[in-house]
Coordinates of C-alpha atoms (C1' of nucleotides) in Angstrom, one line a residue:
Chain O
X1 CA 18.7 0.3 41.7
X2 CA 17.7 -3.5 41.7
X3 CA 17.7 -3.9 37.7
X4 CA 18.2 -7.4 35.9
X5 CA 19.1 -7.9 32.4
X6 CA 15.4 -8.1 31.8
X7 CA 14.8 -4.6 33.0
X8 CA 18.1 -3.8 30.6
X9 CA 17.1 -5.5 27.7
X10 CA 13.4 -3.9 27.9
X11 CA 15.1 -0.7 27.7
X12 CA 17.2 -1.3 25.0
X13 CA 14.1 -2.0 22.7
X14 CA 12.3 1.3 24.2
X15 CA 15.4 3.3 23.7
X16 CA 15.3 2.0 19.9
X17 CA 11.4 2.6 19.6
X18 CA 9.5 4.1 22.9
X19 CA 6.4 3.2 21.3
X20 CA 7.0 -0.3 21.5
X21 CA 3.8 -1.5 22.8
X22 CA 3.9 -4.0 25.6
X23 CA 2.3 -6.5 23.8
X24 CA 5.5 -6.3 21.3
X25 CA 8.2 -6.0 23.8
X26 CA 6.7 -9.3 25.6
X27 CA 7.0 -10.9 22.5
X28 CA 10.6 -10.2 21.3
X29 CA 12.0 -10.9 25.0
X30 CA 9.5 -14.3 25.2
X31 CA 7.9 -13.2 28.6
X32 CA 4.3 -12.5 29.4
X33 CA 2.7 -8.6 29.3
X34 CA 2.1 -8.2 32.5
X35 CA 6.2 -8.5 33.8
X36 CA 6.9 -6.0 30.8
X37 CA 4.2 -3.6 32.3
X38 CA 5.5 -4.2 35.7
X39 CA 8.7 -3.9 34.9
X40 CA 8.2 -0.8 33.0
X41 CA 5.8 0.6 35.6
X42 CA 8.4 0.2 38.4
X43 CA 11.1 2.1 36.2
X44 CA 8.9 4.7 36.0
X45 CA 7.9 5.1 39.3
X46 CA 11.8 5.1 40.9
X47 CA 12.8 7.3 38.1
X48 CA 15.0 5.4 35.8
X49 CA 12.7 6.1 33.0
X50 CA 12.4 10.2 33.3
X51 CA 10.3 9.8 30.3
X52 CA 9.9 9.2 26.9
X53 CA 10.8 11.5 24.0
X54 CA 10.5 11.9 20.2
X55 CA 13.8 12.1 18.0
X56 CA 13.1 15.0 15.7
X57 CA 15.2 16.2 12.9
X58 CA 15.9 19.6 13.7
X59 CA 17.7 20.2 10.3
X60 CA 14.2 19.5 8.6
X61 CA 12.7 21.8 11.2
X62 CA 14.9 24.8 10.2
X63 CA 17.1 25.0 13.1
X64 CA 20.5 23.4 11.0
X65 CA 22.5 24.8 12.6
X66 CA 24.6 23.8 16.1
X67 CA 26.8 25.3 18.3
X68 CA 28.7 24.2 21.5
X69 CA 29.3 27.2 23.4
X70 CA 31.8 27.8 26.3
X71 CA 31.3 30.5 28.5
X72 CA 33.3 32.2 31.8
X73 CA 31.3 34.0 34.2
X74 CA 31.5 35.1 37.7
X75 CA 31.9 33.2 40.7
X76 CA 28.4 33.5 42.8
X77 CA 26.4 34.4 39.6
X78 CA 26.9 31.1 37.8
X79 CA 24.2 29.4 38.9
X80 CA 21.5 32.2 37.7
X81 CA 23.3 32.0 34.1
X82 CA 23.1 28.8 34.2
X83 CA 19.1 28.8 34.4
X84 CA 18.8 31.9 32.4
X85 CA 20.3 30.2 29.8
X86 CA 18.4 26.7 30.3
X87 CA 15.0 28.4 29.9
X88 CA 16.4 29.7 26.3
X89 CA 14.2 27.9 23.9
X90 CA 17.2 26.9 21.5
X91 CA 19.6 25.3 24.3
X92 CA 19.4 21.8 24.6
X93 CA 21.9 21.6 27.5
X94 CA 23.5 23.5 30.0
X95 CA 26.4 22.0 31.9
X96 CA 28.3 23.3 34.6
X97 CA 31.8 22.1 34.1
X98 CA 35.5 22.5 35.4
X99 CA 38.8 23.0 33.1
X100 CA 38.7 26.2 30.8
X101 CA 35.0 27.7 31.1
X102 CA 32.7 27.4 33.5
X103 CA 29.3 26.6 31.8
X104 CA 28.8 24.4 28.5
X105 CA 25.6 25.0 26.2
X106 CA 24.7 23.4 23.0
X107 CA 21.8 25.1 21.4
X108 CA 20.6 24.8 17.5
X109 CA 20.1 27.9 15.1
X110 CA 18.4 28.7 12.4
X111 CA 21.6 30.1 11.0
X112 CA 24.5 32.5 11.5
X113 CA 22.7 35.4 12.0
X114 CA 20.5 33.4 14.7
X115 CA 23.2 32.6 16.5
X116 CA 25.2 35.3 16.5
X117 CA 22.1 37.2 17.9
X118 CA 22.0 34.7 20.6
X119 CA 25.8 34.8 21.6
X120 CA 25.4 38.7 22.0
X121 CA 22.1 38.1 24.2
X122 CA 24.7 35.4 26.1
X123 CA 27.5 38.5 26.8
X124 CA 24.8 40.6 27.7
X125 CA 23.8 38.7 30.7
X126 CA 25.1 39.9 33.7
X127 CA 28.1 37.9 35.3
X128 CA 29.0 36.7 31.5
X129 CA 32.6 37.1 31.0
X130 CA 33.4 36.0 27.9
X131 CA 32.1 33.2 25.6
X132 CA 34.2 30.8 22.8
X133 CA 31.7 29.2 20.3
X134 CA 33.0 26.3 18.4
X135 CA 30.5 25.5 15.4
X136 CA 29.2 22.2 14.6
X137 CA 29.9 21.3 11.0
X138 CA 28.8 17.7 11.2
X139 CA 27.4 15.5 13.7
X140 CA 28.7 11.9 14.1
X141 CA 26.4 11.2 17.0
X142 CA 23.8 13.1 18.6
X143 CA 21.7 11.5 21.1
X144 CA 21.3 10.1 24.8
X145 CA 21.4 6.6 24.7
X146 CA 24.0 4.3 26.5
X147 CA 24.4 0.9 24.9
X148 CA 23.2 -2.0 26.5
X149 CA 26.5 -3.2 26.4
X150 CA 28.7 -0.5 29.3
X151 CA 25.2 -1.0 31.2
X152 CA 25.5 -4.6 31.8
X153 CA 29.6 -4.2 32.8
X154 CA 29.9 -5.8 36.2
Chain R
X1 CA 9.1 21.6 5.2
X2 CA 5.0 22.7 4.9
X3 CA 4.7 22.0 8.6
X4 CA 1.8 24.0 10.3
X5 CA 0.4 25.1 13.6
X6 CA -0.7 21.4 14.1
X7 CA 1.9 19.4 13.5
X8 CA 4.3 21.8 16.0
X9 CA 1.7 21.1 19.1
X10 CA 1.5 17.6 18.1
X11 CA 5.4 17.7 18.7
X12 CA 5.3 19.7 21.4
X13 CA 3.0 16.9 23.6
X14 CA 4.9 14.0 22.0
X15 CA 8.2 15.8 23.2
X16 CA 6.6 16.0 26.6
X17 CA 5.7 12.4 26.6
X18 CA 6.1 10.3 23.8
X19 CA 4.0 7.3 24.6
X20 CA 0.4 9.3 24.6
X21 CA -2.0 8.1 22.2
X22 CA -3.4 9.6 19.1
X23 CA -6.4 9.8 21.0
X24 CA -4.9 11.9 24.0
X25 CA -3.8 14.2 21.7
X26 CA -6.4 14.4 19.7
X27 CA -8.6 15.4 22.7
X28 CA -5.9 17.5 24.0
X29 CA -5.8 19.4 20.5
X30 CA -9.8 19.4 19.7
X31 CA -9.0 18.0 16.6
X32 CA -9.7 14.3 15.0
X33 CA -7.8 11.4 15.8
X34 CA -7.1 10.4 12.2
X35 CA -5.6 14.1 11.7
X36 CA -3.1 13.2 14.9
X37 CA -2.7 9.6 13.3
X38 CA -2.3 11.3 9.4
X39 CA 0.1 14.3 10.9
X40 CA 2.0 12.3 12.7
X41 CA 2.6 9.4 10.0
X42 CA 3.8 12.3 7.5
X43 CA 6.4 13.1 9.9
X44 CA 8.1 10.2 10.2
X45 CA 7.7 9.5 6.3
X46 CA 9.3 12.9 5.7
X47 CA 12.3 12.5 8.2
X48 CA 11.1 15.3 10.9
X49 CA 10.3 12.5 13.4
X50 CA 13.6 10.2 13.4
X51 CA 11.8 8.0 16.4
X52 CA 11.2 7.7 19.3
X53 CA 13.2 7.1 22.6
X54 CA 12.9 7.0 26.2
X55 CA 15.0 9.4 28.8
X56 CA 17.0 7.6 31.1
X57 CA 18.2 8.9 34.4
X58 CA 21.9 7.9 33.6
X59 CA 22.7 8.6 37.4
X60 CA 20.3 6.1 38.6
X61 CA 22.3 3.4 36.5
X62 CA 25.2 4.0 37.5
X63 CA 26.7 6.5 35.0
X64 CA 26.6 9.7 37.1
X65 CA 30.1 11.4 35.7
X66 CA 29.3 12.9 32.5
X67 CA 32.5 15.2 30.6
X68 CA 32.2 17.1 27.6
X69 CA 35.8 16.4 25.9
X70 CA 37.1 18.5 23.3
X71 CA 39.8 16.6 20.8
X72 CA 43.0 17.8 18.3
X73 CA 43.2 15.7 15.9
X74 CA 45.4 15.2 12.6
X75 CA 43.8 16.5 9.7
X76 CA 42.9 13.7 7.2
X77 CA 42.2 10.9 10.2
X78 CA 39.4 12.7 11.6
X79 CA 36.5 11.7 10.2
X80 CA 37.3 7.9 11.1
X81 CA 38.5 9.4 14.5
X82 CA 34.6 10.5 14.7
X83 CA 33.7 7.1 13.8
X84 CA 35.5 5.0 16.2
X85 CA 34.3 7.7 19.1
X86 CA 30.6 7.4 17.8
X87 CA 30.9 3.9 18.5
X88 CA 32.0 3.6 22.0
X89 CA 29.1 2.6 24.4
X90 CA 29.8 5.7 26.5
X91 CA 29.1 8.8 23.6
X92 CA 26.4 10.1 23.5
X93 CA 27.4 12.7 21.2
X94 CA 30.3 13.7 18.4
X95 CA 30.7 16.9 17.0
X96 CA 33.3 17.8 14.0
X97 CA 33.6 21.2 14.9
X98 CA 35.4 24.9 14.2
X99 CA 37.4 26.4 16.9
X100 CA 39.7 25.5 19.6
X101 CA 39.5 21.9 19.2
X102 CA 38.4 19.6 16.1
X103 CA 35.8 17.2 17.9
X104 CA 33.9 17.9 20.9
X105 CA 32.4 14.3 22.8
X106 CA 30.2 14.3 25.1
X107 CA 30.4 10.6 26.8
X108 CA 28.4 9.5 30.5
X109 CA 31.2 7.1 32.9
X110 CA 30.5 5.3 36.3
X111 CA 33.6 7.0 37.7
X112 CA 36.7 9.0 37.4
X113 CA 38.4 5.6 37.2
X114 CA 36.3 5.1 33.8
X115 CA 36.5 8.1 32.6
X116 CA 40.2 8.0 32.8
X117 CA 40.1 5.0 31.2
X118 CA 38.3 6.4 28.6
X119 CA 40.4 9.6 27.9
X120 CA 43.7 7.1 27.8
X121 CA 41.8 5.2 25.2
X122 CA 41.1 8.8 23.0
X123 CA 45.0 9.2 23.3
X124 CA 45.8 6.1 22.0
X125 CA 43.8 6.1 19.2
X126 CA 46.1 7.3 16.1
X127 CA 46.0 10.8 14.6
X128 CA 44.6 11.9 18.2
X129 CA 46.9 14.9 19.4
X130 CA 45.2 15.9 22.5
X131 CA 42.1 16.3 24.6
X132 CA 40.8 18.5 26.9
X133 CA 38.3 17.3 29.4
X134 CA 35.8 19.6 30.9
X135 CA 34.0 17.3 34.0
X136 CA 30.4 18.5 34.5
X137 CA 29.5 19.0 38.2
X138 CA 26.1 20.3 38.0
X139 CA 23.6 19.2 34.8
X140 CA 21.0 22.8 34.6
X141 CA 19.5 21.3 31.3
X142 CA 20.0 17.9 28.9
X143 CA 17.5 16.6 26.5
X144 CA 16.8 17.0 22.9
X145 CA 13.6 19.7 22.7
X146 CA 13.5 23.0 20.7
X147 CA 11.0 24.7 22.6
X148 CA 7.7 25.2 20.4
X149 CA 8.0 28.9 20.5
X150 CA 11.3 28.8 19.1
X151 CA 9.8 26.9 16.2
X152 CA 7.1 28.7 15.5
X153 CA 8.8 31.9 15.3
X154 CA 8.2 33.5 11.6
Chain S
dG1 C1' 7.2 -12.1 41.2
dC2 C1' 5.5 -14.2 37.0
dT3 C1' 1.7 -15.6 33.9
dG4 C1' -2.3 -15.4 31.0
dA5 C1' -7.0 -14.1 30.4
dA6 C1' -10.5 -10.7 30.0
dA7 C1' -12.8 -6.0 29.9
dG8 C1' -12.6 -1.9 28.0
dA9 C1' -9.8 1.4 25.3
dT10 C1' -7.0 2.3 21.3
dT11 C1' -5.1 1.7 16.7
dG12 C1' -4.6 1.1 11.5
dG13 C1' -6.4 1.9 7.4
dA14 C1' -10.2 2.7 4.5
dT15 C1' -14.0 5.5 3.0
dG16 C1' -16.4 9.6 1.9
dG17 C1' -16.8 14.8 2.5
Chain J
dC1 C1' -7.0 17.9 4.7
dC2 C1' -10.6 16.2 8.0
dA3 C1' -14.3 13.0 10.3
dT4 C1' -16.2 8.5 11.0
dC5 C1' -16.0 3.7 11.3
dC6 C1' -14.8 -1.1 12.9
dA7 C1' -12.0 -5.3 13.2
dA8 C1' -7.6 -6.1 15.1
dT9 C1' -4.7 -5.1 18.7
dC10 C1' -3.4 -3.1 23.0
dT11 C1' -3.5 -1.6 28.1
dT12 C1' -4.3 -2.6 32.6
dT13 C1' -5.8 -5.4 36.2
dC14 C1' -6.1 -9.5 38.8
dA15 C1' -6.7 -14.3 40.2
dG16 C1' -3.8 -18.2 40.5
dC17 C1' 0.7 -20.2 40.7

DNA sequence: GCTGAAAGATTGGATGG
DNA sequence: CCATCCAATCTTTCAGC
């Protein structure tokens, strides 16, 4: 994708803060604002920023609780699940995966009885075999960045 | 958490881009810009904003393999276990967990070379048992929003 | 491709309703 | 909690290197 270790390091500092403003990113990397805004326009534009996002604390919000959910369906209906179950307002993500199931969701509750309502809706889909929920009872790490570090490895 | 109407659409555009102005959504919301400014200064005094990042398109860099991995571990290691996974440059996320397995990581690699690499590494660290490795072929959702309707239901 | 200056837009914070 | 205000700061463009 033709990225230096200046496009790098200017996303490090917008992956700690994405409000940075360029004025401050030029600063704290000692070039001048117009590369930052280049630089930053041009990852926009080829897609290596999809966007910028706000960390909320979903606990605060009422939705405490999470659950990584593994679920077996059928063959040619996979796919359709797999959307049905995107457009769910409490899934964050929808894999399709290999190995024991065949589509990974993680999705936050308000509570038991939230979720449980929401693993029924799950087996009620057509093509939904069977599900396995494993509950999340604390979370070590939970977000999407990639250090700086394993994106400079040659 | 005495969060209104408000402060869940002010979330809601800042989820959808993160770098508008006060005044954007101001305009966006009819409302004064020193109400966006106010709301959204109480949120990140209170905790319910955390920050503020930017979406990366991990394929375009080079880490296009993404696995969810779920991990046995011996009882009394595994919060440190969690730890020393939260750490590696590769999670994105660590889960403690009920169920099958005791942690679920999910972790982005350049390859299947790396993500072996990776999984080795997970086996050799102590009071690991074993790990299961689900590869994801197909991503149908993966970001961090709780659709606005799911937080504003009663 | 980088820099720095400049015009216009935005922000931080205070004030008063 | 909301609107208005303004000096300080920022975005965006562009000529010059």
């Amino acid at each position: 994708m033709g990225m230096d270790e200046l496009d790098l390091r200017i996303l490090q500092l917008l992956q700690k803060n994405a409000r940075l403003s360029y004025r401050e990113i030029a600063r704290e990397l000692n070039v001048a604002v117009g590369t930052v805004y280049n630089r930053i326009k041009k990852m926009e534009e080829n897609g290596v920023i999809r966007g910028f996002c706000v960390a909320i604390d979903y606990e605060k919000v009422g939705f405490g609780l999470t659950a990584v959910i593994g679920i077996k369906a059928k063959g040619r209906e996979i796919m359709r699940i797999e959307r049905e179950i995107a457009k769910n307002p409490r899934v964050m993500q929808v894999y399709d995966v290999t190995g024991e199931y065949d589509i990974i969701a993680i999705a936050k509750f308000r509570d038991r009885a939230d979720m449980n309502r929401f693993v029924k809706w799950l087996l009620s889909l057509e093509g939904v075999e069977k599900t396995n929920t494993s509950v999340v009872m604390d979370i070590a790490k939970e977000d999407f960045t990639i250090s700086l570090e394993a994106l400079s490895e040659k």
